[in-house]
């Protein structure tokens, strides 16, 4: 038997042991959607998460949603009313963000490899470009001149440090992301001299950290770096985007980030900040911390079989919707995501089974030798922490399967 990750708090069953999501029975939601596999996103949990963040953080810090975690249109429209901005990383995400009702001036566009047409769309809309290189800066300025617009430009800084304990390091050393800190002052001076509307800095050091102390330390270094750069430039950044990094517990032994501790430390950091940043605004950009927990992936058992004494539950879902849960999205060692039999939720485990998807590849495992209540053909398997990097971060067309259904409740 191998353990699975912790089921997020707040999920309960009805008297019939059926998992409830947003107060509705999982089986009822599947009927309403038409079939499995199905991602269900609980809007009340999304709202509670944003409220938890706001209660924990200093009031002056704004909350941006990094929409690559989950770009489902109804979820975006819901989040647009709750957060202060969206961070996008492609022209397609920019279009989705604009369609969600988020104001263009509250959208920032980061990411390497922006094509000219994407840069033009962002400038024309009035969104902020987080510039990833000197070359991108030059292209943005010439596109802005051609269309006669004053571009809103921020510079993404590749910091000289990374976020300790983070699952994905996005700063420190040679990186495709951002402009090396040493080159930033000269670039920003050129942007200001060209007449661009300089929006400040974007400094993102890493992702999926659970240690509040590590996040706090990175934020303190980020604020210090912003101050040092501002003093060198001789101009105050209107906005310092501090990045994100707050992760979620996916695996056995993981525990939730202490958001209140992050907020207290950030309050102290900002209270002590260099005078050059006195009038700057600050923002954090979060993806998974905001949306992962609110999502449940429901898939139905199609077959139950025994091979060499091991029991397999074969489902109609798989890595084509849940690449991360299969262990093939940026993890070195495969471990089990939180998993349950949705129609026997909260009941005692009765057997050790391996839950696989319907793809013809040994990579397609959703739960490896997990202890679960007995599962039979027709039962519903629930994978939790499915609200981020699920549907849009998985190869839905692999083996001709197609996308899962999605639903916001
Ligand atoms: C991916 C990404 C995020 C979101 O990361 P999460 O771990 O989902 O919070 C935020 N900012 C940038 C620049 C990113 O690339």
CSV table of C-alpha atoms and ligand atoms in Angstrom, one decimal:
chain,number,residue,atom,x,y,z
A,1,UNK,CA,0.0,0.0,0.0
A,2,UNK,CA,1.2,3.5,-0.8
A,3,UNK,CA,-0.3,6.6,0.9
A,4,UNK,CA,-2.2,9.2,-1.1
A,5,UNK,CA,-2.2,13.0,-0.6
A,6,UNK,CA,-4.5,14.6,2.0
A,7,UNK,CA,-8.1,15.1,0.9
A,8,UNK,CA,-8.7,18.9,1.1
A,9,UNK,CA,-10.7,20.0,4.2
A,10,UNK,CA,-14.3,20.9,3.6
A,11,UNK,CA,-15.3,17.9,1.5
A,12,UNK,CA,-18.1,15.8,3.1
A,13,UNK,CA,-20.5,13.2,2.1
A,14,UNK,CA,-24.3,12.9,2.5
A,15,UNK,CA,-26.0,10.1,4.5
A,16,UNK,CA,-25.6,7.9,1.5
A,17,UNK,CA,-21.8,8.3,1.5
A,18,UNK,CA,-21.9,10.3,-1.7
A,19,UNK,CA,-19.3,13.1,-2.0
A,20,UNK,CA,-20.9,16.5,-2.0
A,21,UNK,CA,-19.3,19.3,-4.1
A,22,UNK,CA,-20.8,22.7,-3.6
A,23,UNK,CA,-23.6,21.0,-1.7
A,24,UNK,CA,-24.5,18.8,-4.7
A,25,UNK,CA,-24.1,15.0,-4.9
A,26,UNK,CA,-21.3,14.1,-7.2
A,27,UNK,CA,-23.6,11.6,-9.1
A,28,UNK,CA,-26.1,14.4,-9.6
A,29,UNK,CA,-23.5,16.7,-11.0
A,30,UNK,CA,-22.3,14.0,-13.4
A,31,UNK,CA,-25.9,13.5,-14.6
A,32,UNK,CA,-26.3,17.2,-15.1
A,33,UNK,CA,-23.0,17.4,-17.1
A,34,UNK,CA,-24.1,14.4,-19.2
A,35,UNK,CA,-21.2,12.0,-18.5
A,36,UNK,CA,-17.8,11.4,-16.9
A,37,UNK,CA,-15.0,12.4,-16.9
A,38,UNK,CA,-15.9,15.7,-15.4
A,39,UNK,CA,-14.1,18.5,-13.6
A,40,UNK,CA,-16.3,20.3,-11.1
A,41,UNK,CA,-15.2,23.6,-9.7
A,42,UNK,CA,-16.8,24.9,-6.5
A,43,UNK,CA,-17.4,28.6,-6.7
A,44,UNK,CA,-18.0,29.0,-2.9
A,45,UNK,CA,-14.6,27.5,-2.3
A,46,UNK,CA,-13.0,29.9,-4.8
A,47,UNK,CA,-14.6,32.8,-3.0
A,48,UNK,CA,-13.6,31.5,0.4
A,49,UNK,CA,-10.0,31.1,-0.8
A,50,UNK,CA,-9.8,34.7,-2.0
A,51,UNK,CA,-11.4,35.9,1.3
A,52,UNK,CA,-8.8,33.9,3.3
A,53,UNK,CA,-6.0,35.5,1.3
A,54,UNK,CA,-7.4,39.0,1.8
A,55,UNK,CA,-7.8,38.4,5.5
A,56,UNK,CA,-4.2,37.2,5.8
A,57,UNK,CA,-2.3,39.7,3.7
A,58,UNK,CA,-1.7,43.4,4.2
A,59,UNK,CA,-4.5,45.5,2.8
A,60,UNK,CA,-2.2,47.3,0.4
A,61,UNK,CA,-1.2,44.2,-1.5
A,62,UNK,CA,-3.3,43.4,-4.5
A,63,UNK,CA,-4.3,39.9,-5.6
A,64,UNK,CA,-3.7,38.8,-9.2
A,65,UNK,CA,-4.9,35.4,-10.6
A,66,UNK,CA,-2.3,33.6,-12.8
A,67,UNK,CA,-4.9,32.2,-15.2
A,68,UNK,CA,-2.7,29.4,-16.7
A,69,UNK,CA,-3.7,27.4,-13.6
A,70,UNK,CA,-7.3,27.2,-14.9
A,71,UNK,CA,-8.6,29.2,-17.9
A,72,UNK,CA,-12.2,27.7,-17.9
A,73,UNK,CA,-14.3,30.6,-19.0
A,74,UNK,CA,-17.0,30.5,-16.4
A,75,UNK,CA,-14.3,30.2,-13.7
A,76,UNK,CA,-12.5,33.2,-15.2
A,77,UNK,CA,-15.7,35.3,-15.2
A,78,UNK,CA,-16.2,34.4,-11.6
A,79,UNK,CA,-12.7,35.2,-10.6
A,80,UNK,CA,-12.7,38.5,-12.5
A,81,UNK,CA,-15.1,39.8,-9.9
A,82,UNK,CA,-13.1,38.6,-6.9
A,83,UNK,CA,-9.4,39.5,-7.7
A,84,UNK,CA,-7.7,42.7,-8.7
A,85,UNK,CA,-6.0,41.6,-11.8
A,86,UNK,CA,-5.2,38.7,-14.2
A,87,UNK,CA,-1.8,37.6,-15.2
A,88,UNK,CA,-1.7,36.0,-18.7
A,89,UNK,CA,1.0,34.3,-20.6
A,90,UNK,CA,-0.1,34.1,-24.2
A,91,UNK,CA,-2.3,35.9,-26.7
A,92,UNK,CA,-4.9,33.3,-26.3
A,93,UNK,CA,-5.0,33.8,-22.5
A,94,UNK,CA,-5.2,37.6,-23.1
A,95,UNK,CA,-8.3,37.1,-25.3
A,96,UNK,CA,-9.9,34.9,-22.6
A,97,UNK,CA,-9.0,37.4,-19.9
A,98,UNK,CA,-10.5,40.3,-21.8
A,99,UNK,CA,-13.7,38.2,-22.5
A,100,UNK,CA,-14.0,37.5,-18.8
A,101,UNK,CA,-14.8,41.1,-18.0
A,102,UNK,CA,-11.5,41.9,-16.4
A,103,UNK,CA,-10.4,45.5,-17.3
A,104,UNK,CA,-7.5,45.5,-19.7
A,105,UNK,CA,-5.5,47.8,-17.4
A,106,UNK,CA,-5.7,45.1,-14.7
A,107,UNK,CA,-4.2,42.5,-17.1
A,108,UNK,CA,-0.5,41.8,-17.3
A,109,UNK,CA,1.1,39.6,-19.9
A,110,UNK,CA,4.3,37.7,-19.0
A,111,UNK,CA,6.0,34.8,-20.6
A,112,UNK,CA,8.8,34.2,-23.1
A,113,UNK,CA,8.4,34.1,-26.8
A,114,UNK,CA,5.7,36.6,-27.3
A,115,UNK,CA,5.0,37.0,-31.0
A,116,UNK,CA,4.6,40.4,-32.6
A,117,UNK,CA,0.9,40.0,-33.0
A,118,UNK,CA,0.5,39.1,-29.3
A,119,UNK,CA,2.5,42.2,-28.3
A,120,UNK,CA,0.4,44.3,-30.6
A,121,UNK,CA,-2.9,42.9,-29.2
A,122,UNK,CA,-1.7,43.6,-25.6
A,123,UNK,CA,-0.6,47.2,-26.4
A,124,UNK,CA,-3.8,47.9,-28.4
A,125,UNK,CA,-6.0,46.6,-25.6
A,126,UNK,CA,-4.1,48.6,-22.9
A,127,UNK,CA,-2.8,45.6,-21.0
A,128,UNK,CA,0.6,45.7,-19.4
A,129,UNK,CA,3.5,43.7,-21.0
A,130,UNK,CA,5.9,42.1,-18.5
A,131,UNK,CA,9.0,42.3,-20.7
A,132,UNK,CA,11.1,39.1,-20.7
A,133,UNK,CA,14.1,40.4,-22.6
A,134,UNK,CA,15.8,43.5,-24.2
A,135,UNK,CA,14.8,42.2,-27.6
A,136,UNK,CA,11.1,41.9,-26.6
A,137,UNK,CA,11.4,45.5,-25.2
A,138,UNK,CA,12.7,46.8,-28.5
A,139,UNK,CA,9.9,45.0,-30.5
A,140,UNK,CA,7.2,46.4,-28.1
A,141,UNK,CA,8.5,49.9,-28.5
A,142,UNK,CA,8.5,49.7,-32.3
A,143,UNK,CA,5.1,48.1,-32.4
A,144,UNK,CA,3.7,50.8,-30.1
A,145,UNK,CA,5.2,53.5,-32.4
A,146,UNK,CA,3.7,51.9,-35.5
A,147,UNK,CA,0.2,51.8,-34.0
A,148,UNK,CA,0.5,55.2,-32.3
A,149,UNK,CA,0.0,53.9,-28.7
A,150,UNK,CA,1.8,54.6,-25.5
A,151,UNK,CA,2.6,51.1,-24.3
A,152,UNK,CA,2.3,50.0,-20.6
A,153,UNK,CA,5.5,48.2,-20.0
A,154,UNK,CA,6.8,46.4,-16.9
A,155,UNK,CA,10.1,44.5,-16.7
A,156,UNK,CA,10.2,41.0,-15.5
A,157,UNK,CA,13.4,40.7,-13.4
A,158,UNK,CA,15.3,37.4,-13.3
A,159,UNK,CA,16.3,37.7,-9.6
A,160,UNK,CA,19.7,36.5,-8.3
A,161,UNK,CA,17.9,34.1,-5.9
A,162,UNK,CA,15.2,31.5,-6.1
A,163,UNK,CA,12.3,30.4,-3.9
A,164,UNK,CA,13.7,27.7,-1.5
A,165,UNK,CA,11.7,24.5,-1.5
A,166,UNK,CA,9.7,25.4,-4.5
A,167,UNK,CA,8.4,22.7,-6.9
A,168,UNK,CA,9.3,24.8,-9.9
A,169,UNK,CA,12.1,27.3,-9.8
A,170,UNK,CA,11.5,30.3,-12.1
A,171,UNK,CA,14.4,32.6,-11.0
A,172,UNK,CA,18.1,32.5,-10.1
A,173,UNK,CA,20.9,31.8,-12.5
A,174,UNK,CA,20.5,31.3,-16.3
A,175,UNK,CA,16.8,31.4,-17.2
A,176,UNK,CA,14.6,32.0,-20.2
A,177,UNK,CA,12.4,34.2,-17.9
A,178,UNK,CA,13.0,37.8,-17.3
A,179,UNK,CA,15.9,40.2,-17.7
A,180,UNK,CA,18.9,39.6,-15.5
A,181,UNK,CA,18.8,42.0,-12.5
A,182,UNK,CA,22.1,43.6,-13.5
A,183,UNK,CA,20.7,44.6,-16.9
A,184,UNK,CA,17.4,46.0,-15.6
A,185,UNK,CA,18.3,49.6,-14.7
A,186,UNK,CA,19.7,50.4,-18.2
A,187,UNK,CA,16.6,48.8,-19.8
A,188,UNK,CA,14.1,50.7,-17.6
A,189,UNK,CA,15.9,54.0,-18.3
A,190,UNK,CA,15.6,53.4,-22.0
A,191,UNK,CA,11.9,52.6,-21.6
A,192,UNK,CA,11.2,55.7,-19.7
A,193,UNK,CA,13.3,57.8,-22.1
A,194,UNK,CA,11.3,56.4,-25.0
A,195,UNK,CA,8.0,57.8,-23.5
A,196,UNK,CA,6.6,54.4,-22.6
A,197,UNK,CA,4.3,54.2,-19.6
A,198,UNK,CA,6.6,52.2,-17.3
A,199,UNK,CA,4.6,50.1,-14.9
A,200,UNK,CA,7.3,48.7,-12.6
A,201,UNK,CA,8.7,45.3,-11.9
A,202,UNK,CA,7.6,41.7,-12.1
A,203,UNK,CA,9.7,39.4,-10.0
A,204,UNK,CA,8.7,35.8,-9.8
A,205,UNK,CA,11.1,33.4,-8.0
A,206,UNK,CA,9.2,30.1,-7.9
A,207,UNK,CA,6.1,28.1,-7.5
A,208,UNK,CA,4.5,25.4,-5.3
A,209,UNK,CA,6.2,26.2,-2.0
A,210,UNK,CA,4.5,25.1,1.3
A,211,UNK,CA,7.0,26.7,3.7
A,212,UNK,CA,5.8,30.1,4.9
A,213,UNK,CA,9.2,31.0,6.1
A,214,UNK,CA,10.8,30.4,2.6
A,215,UNK,CA,8.0,32.4,0.9
A,216,UNK,CA,8.5,35.3,3.4
A,217,UNK,CA,12.3,35.3,2.9
A,218,UNK,CA,11.8,35.4,-0.9
A,219,UNK,CA,9.4,38.2,-0.6
A,220,UNK,CA,11.8,40.2,1.6
A,221,UNK,CA,14.5,39.7,-0.9
A,222,UNK,CA,12.2,40.6,-3.7
A,223,UNK,CA,11.2,43.9,-2.1
A,224,UNK,CA,14.9,44.7,-1.4
A,225,UNK,CA,15.8,43.9,-5.0
A,226,UNK,CA,13.0,46.2,-6.3
A,227,UNK,CA,14.3,49.0,-4.0
A,228,UNK,CA,17.9,48.5,-5.2
A,229,UNK,CA,16.9,48.6,-8.8
A,230,UNK,CA,14.6,51.6,-8.3
A,231,UNK,CA,17.4,53.5,-6.6
A,232,UNK,CA,19.8,52.7,-9.5
A,233,UNK,CA,17.2,53.8,-12.0
A,234,UNK,CA,16.3,56.9,-10.1
A,235,UNK,CA,12.6,56.3,-10.5
A,236,UNK,CA,10.0,54.6,-8.3
A,237,UNK,CA,8.1,51.6,-9.8
A,238,UNK,CA,4.4,52.2,-9.8
A,239,UNK,CA,3.8,48.5,-9.2
A,240,UNK,CA,6.0,45.7,-7.8
A,241,UNK,CA,4.5,42.3,-8.6
A,242,UNK,CA,6.1,40.1,-6.0
A,243,UNK,CA,5.3,36.8,-7.8
A,244,UNK,CA,3.5,34.1,-5.9
A,245,UNK,CA,4.8,30.7,-4.8
A,246,UNK,CA,2.1,29.7,-2.4
A,247,UNK,CA,1.5,26.0,-3.1
A,248,UNK,CA,-1.0,23.4,-2.2
A,249,UNK,CA,-0.7,20.0,-0.5
A,250,UNK,CA,-0.7,17.3,-3.2
A,251,UNK,CA,1.2,14.5,-1.6
A,252,UNK,CA,1.4,12.4,1.6
A,253,UNK,CA,3.0,14.5,4.3
A,254,UNK,CA,2.3,17.9,2.6
A,255,UNK,CA,0.7,20.5,4.8
A,256,UNK,CA,-1.1,23.7,3.8
A,257,UNK,CA,0.9,26.9,3.6
A,258,UNK,CA,0.4,29.1,6.7
A,259,UNK,CA,-1.0,32.1,4.8
A,260,UNK,CA,-1.4,34.2,7.9
A,261,UNK,CA,2.3,33.8,8.6
A,262,UNK,CA,3.2,34.8,5.0
A,263,UNK,CA,0.9,37.9,5.5
A,264,UNK,CA,2.4,38.9,8.8
A,265,UNK,CA,5.9,38.7,7.4
A,266,UNK,CA,4.9,40.6,4.3
A,267,UNK,CA,3.4,43.3,6.5
A,268,UNK,CA,6.7,43.7,8.3
A,269,UNK,CA,8.7,43.7,5.1
A,270,UNK,CA,6.5,46.4,3.6
A,271,UNK,CA,6.6,48.5,6.8
A,272,UNK,CA,10.4,48.5,6.6
A,273,UNK,CA,10.7,49.1,2.9
A,274,UNK,CA,13.1,51.6,1.4
A,275,UNK,CA,11.8,55.1,0.9
A,276,UNK,CA,12.0,54.8,-2.9
A,277,UNK,CA,9.1,52.3,-2.7
A,278,UNK,CA,7.0,54.5,-0.4
A,279,UNK,CA,4.3,55.1,-3.0
A,280,UNK,CA,4.6,51.8,-5.0
A,281,UNK,CA,1.7,49.4,-5.2
A,282,UNK,CA,2.4,45.7,-4.5
A,283,UNK,CA,0.7,42.6,-5.9
A,284,UNK,CA,1.0,38.9,-5.6
A,285,UNK,CA,0.1,36.6,-8.4
A,286,UNK,CA,-1.3,33.2,-7.5
A,287,UNK,CA,-2.5,30.3,-9.6
A,288,UNK,CA,-2.9,27.0,-7.9
A,289,UNK,CA,-3.3,28.3,-4.4
A,290,UNK,CA,-6.5,30.0,-5.5
A,291,UNK,CA,-8.1,27.3,-7.6
A,292,UNK,CA,-6.6,23.8,-7.1
A,293,UNK,CA,-8.6,22.9,-4.0
A,294,UNK,CA,-11.9,24.0,-5.5
A,295,UNK,CA,-11.6,21.4,-8.3
A,296,UNK,CA,-12.6,17.7,-8.2
A,297,UNK,CA,-12.0,15.4,-11.2
A,298,UNK,CA,-14.7,12.7,-11.4
A,299,UNK,CA,-14.2,9.6,-13.5
A,300,UNK,CA,-16.1,6.3,-13.6
A,301,UNK,CA,-14.8,2.8,-13.2
A,302,UNK,CA,-15.2,1.0,-16.5
A,303,UNK,CA,-13.5,-2.3,-15.5
A,304,UNK,CA,-12.2,-4.1,-12.5
A,305,UNK,CA,-9.5,-6.7,-13.1
A,306,UNK,CA,-6.8,-8.6,-11.3
A,307,UNK,CA,-3.4,-9.2,-12.7
A,308,UNK,CA,-0.8,-11.2,-10.8
A,309,UNK,CA,-2.7,-10.7,-7.7
A,310,UNK,CA,-2.9,-6.9,-8.0
A,311,UNK,CA,-6.4,-5.3,-8.4
A,312,UNK,CA,-6.8,-2.6,-11.0
A,313,UNK,CA,-9.7,-0.2,-11.3
A,314,UNK,CA,-9.8,1.0,-14.9
A,315,UNK,CA,-11.6,4.3,-15.4
A,316,UNK,CA,-12.9,6.4,-18.3
A,317,UNK,CA,-10.5,9.2,-17.3
A,318,UNK,CA,-6.7,9.5,-17.2
A,319,UNK,CA,-3.6,11.4,-17.8
A,320,UNK,CA,-5.1,13.2,-20.8
A,321,UNK,CA,-7.1,15.2,-18.3
A,322,UNK,CA,-4.9,14.8,-15.2
A,323,UNK,CA,-1.3,14.7,-16.3
A,324,UNK,CA,-0.2,16.0,-13.0
A,325,UNK,CA,-2.0,13.4,-11.0
A,326,UNK,CA,-0.4,10.7,-13.2
A,327,UNK,CA,3.0,12.1,-12.1
A,328,UNK,CA,4.1,13.2,-15.6
A,329,UNK,CA,3.9,17.0,-15.1
A,330,UNK,CA,7.1,18.2,-13.6
A,331,UNK,CA,7.5,15.6,-10.9
A,332,UNK,CA,10.6,13.4,-10.5
A,333,UNK,CA,9.1,10.6,-8.3
A,334,UNK,CA,5.5,9.6,-8.8
A,335,UNK,CA,3.4,10.0,-5.7
A,336,UNK,CA,-0.4,9.7,-5.2
A,337,UNK,CA,-2.7,12.7,-5.4
A,338,UNK,CA,-5.6,12.8,-3.0
A,339,UNK,CA,-8.1,10.2,-4.3
A,340,UNK,CA,-11.4,8.7,-3.1
A,341,UNK,CA,-14.3,6.6,-4.2
A,342,UNK,CA,-16.9,9.4,-4.5
A,343,UNK,CA,-19.9,7.2,-3.8
A,344,UNK,CA,-18.2,5.7,-0.7
A,345,UNK,CA,-16.7,8.9,0.5
A,346,UNK,CA,-15.5,8.8,4.1
A,347,UNK,CA,-16.0,5.1,4.5
A,348,UNK,CA,-13.1,2.8,5.6
A,349,UNK,CA,-10.7,1.4,3.1
A,350,UNK,CA,-11.3,-2.2,2.2
A,351,UNK,CA,-8.7,-3.0,-0.4
A,352,UNK,CA,-5.5,-1.9,-2.0
A,353,UNK,CA,-6.0,-1.0,-5.7
A,354,UNK,CA,-4.2,0.7,-8.6
A,355,UNK,CA,-6.5,3.2,-10.3
A,356,UNK,CA,-5.6,3.6,-14.0
A,357,UNK,CA,-7.0,5.6,-16.9
A,358,UNK,CA,-8.2,4.3,-20.2
A,359,UNK,CA,-5.1,5.2,-22.2
A,360,UNK,CA,-2.9,2.5,-23.6
A,361,UNK,CA,0.3,3.5,-21.8
A,362,UNK,CA,1.7,2.4,-18.5
A,363,UNK,CA,2.1,6.1,-17.6
A,364,UNK,CA,-1.6,6.4,-17.1
A,365,UNK,CA,-1.9,5.8,-13.4
A,366,UNK,CA,-4.2,8.0,-11.3
A,367,UNK,CA,-3.6,6.1,-8.0
A,368,UNK,CA,-0.8,3.6,-7.4
A,369,UNK,CA,-1.6,0.9,-4.8
A,370,UNK,CA,-3.9,3.0,-2.8
A,371,UNK,CA,-6.1,1.9,0.1
A,372,UNK,CA,-9.7,2.6,-0.9
A,373,UNK,CA,-13.2,1.3,-0.1
A,374,UNK,CA,-14.1,-1.4,-2.6
A,375,UNK,CA,-14.6,0.0,-6.1
A,376,UNK,CA,-16.7,-1.7,-8.8
A,377,UNK,CA,-17.7,-1.0,-12.3
A,378,UNK,CA,-19.9,2.1,-12.3
A,379,UNK,CA,-18.4,3.6,-9.2
A,380,UNK,CA,-17.1,7.2,-9.3
A,381,UNK,CA,-13.5,8.0,-8.5
A,382,UNK,CA,-12.7,11.5,-7.3
A,383,UNK,CA,-9.2,13.1,-7.7
A,384,UNK,CA,-8.8,16.2,-5.6
A,385,UNK,CA,-6.6,19.3,-6.0
A,386,UNK,CA,-7.9,19.1,-9.6
A,387,UNK,CA,-8.8,22.8,-10.1
A,388,UNK,CA,-5.3,23.8,-11.3
A,389,UNK,CA,-3.2,22.4,-14.1
A,390,UNK,CA,-5.8,19.8,-14.9
A,391,UNK,CA,-7.9,20.2,-18.0
A,392,UNK,CA,-5.8,22.8,-19.8
A,393,UNK,CA,-2.4,21.3,-18.8
A,394,UNK,CA,-3.1,17.8,-20.1
A,395,UNK,CA,-2.9,16.3,-23.6
A,396,UNK,CA,-6.6,15.9,-24.1
A,397,UNK,CA,-6.3,14.7,-27.7
A,398,UNK,CA,-3.9,11.9,-26.9
A,399,UNK,CA,-5.2,8.6,-28.2
A,400,UNK,CA,-8.3,10.4,-29.6
A,401,UNK,CA,-9.9,10.7,-26.3
A,402,UNK,CA,-10.9,14.4,-26.3
A,403,UNK,CA,-11.5,16.8,-23.4
A,404,UNK,CA,-13.3,16.2,-20.1
A,405,UNK,CA,-16.5,18.0,-19.3
A,406,UNK,CA,-16.1,21.0,-17.0
A,407,UNK,CA,-18.6,22.7,-14.7
A,408,UNK,CA,-18.6,25.5,-12.2
A,409,UNK,CA,-21.1,25.1,-9.4
B,1,LIG,C1,2.8,29.8,-13.5
B,1,LIG,C2,3.0,31.1,-13.0
B,1,LIG,C3,2.3,31.6,-11.9
B,1,LIG,C4,1.3,30.7,-11.1
B,1,LIG,O1,2.0,29.7,-10.4
B,1,LIG,P1,1.2,28.9,-9.4
B,1,LIG,O2,2.2,27.9,-8.8
B,1,LIG,O3,0.1,28.2,-10.1
B,1,LIG,O4,0.7,29.8,-8.3
B,1,LIG,C5,2.5,32.9,-11.5
B,1,LIG,N1,3.3,33.7,-12.2
B,1,LIG,C6,4.0,33.3,-13.2
B,1,LIG,C7,4.9,34.3,-13.9
B,1,LIG,C8,3.9,32.0,-13.7
B,1,LIG,O5,4.6,31.7,-14.8
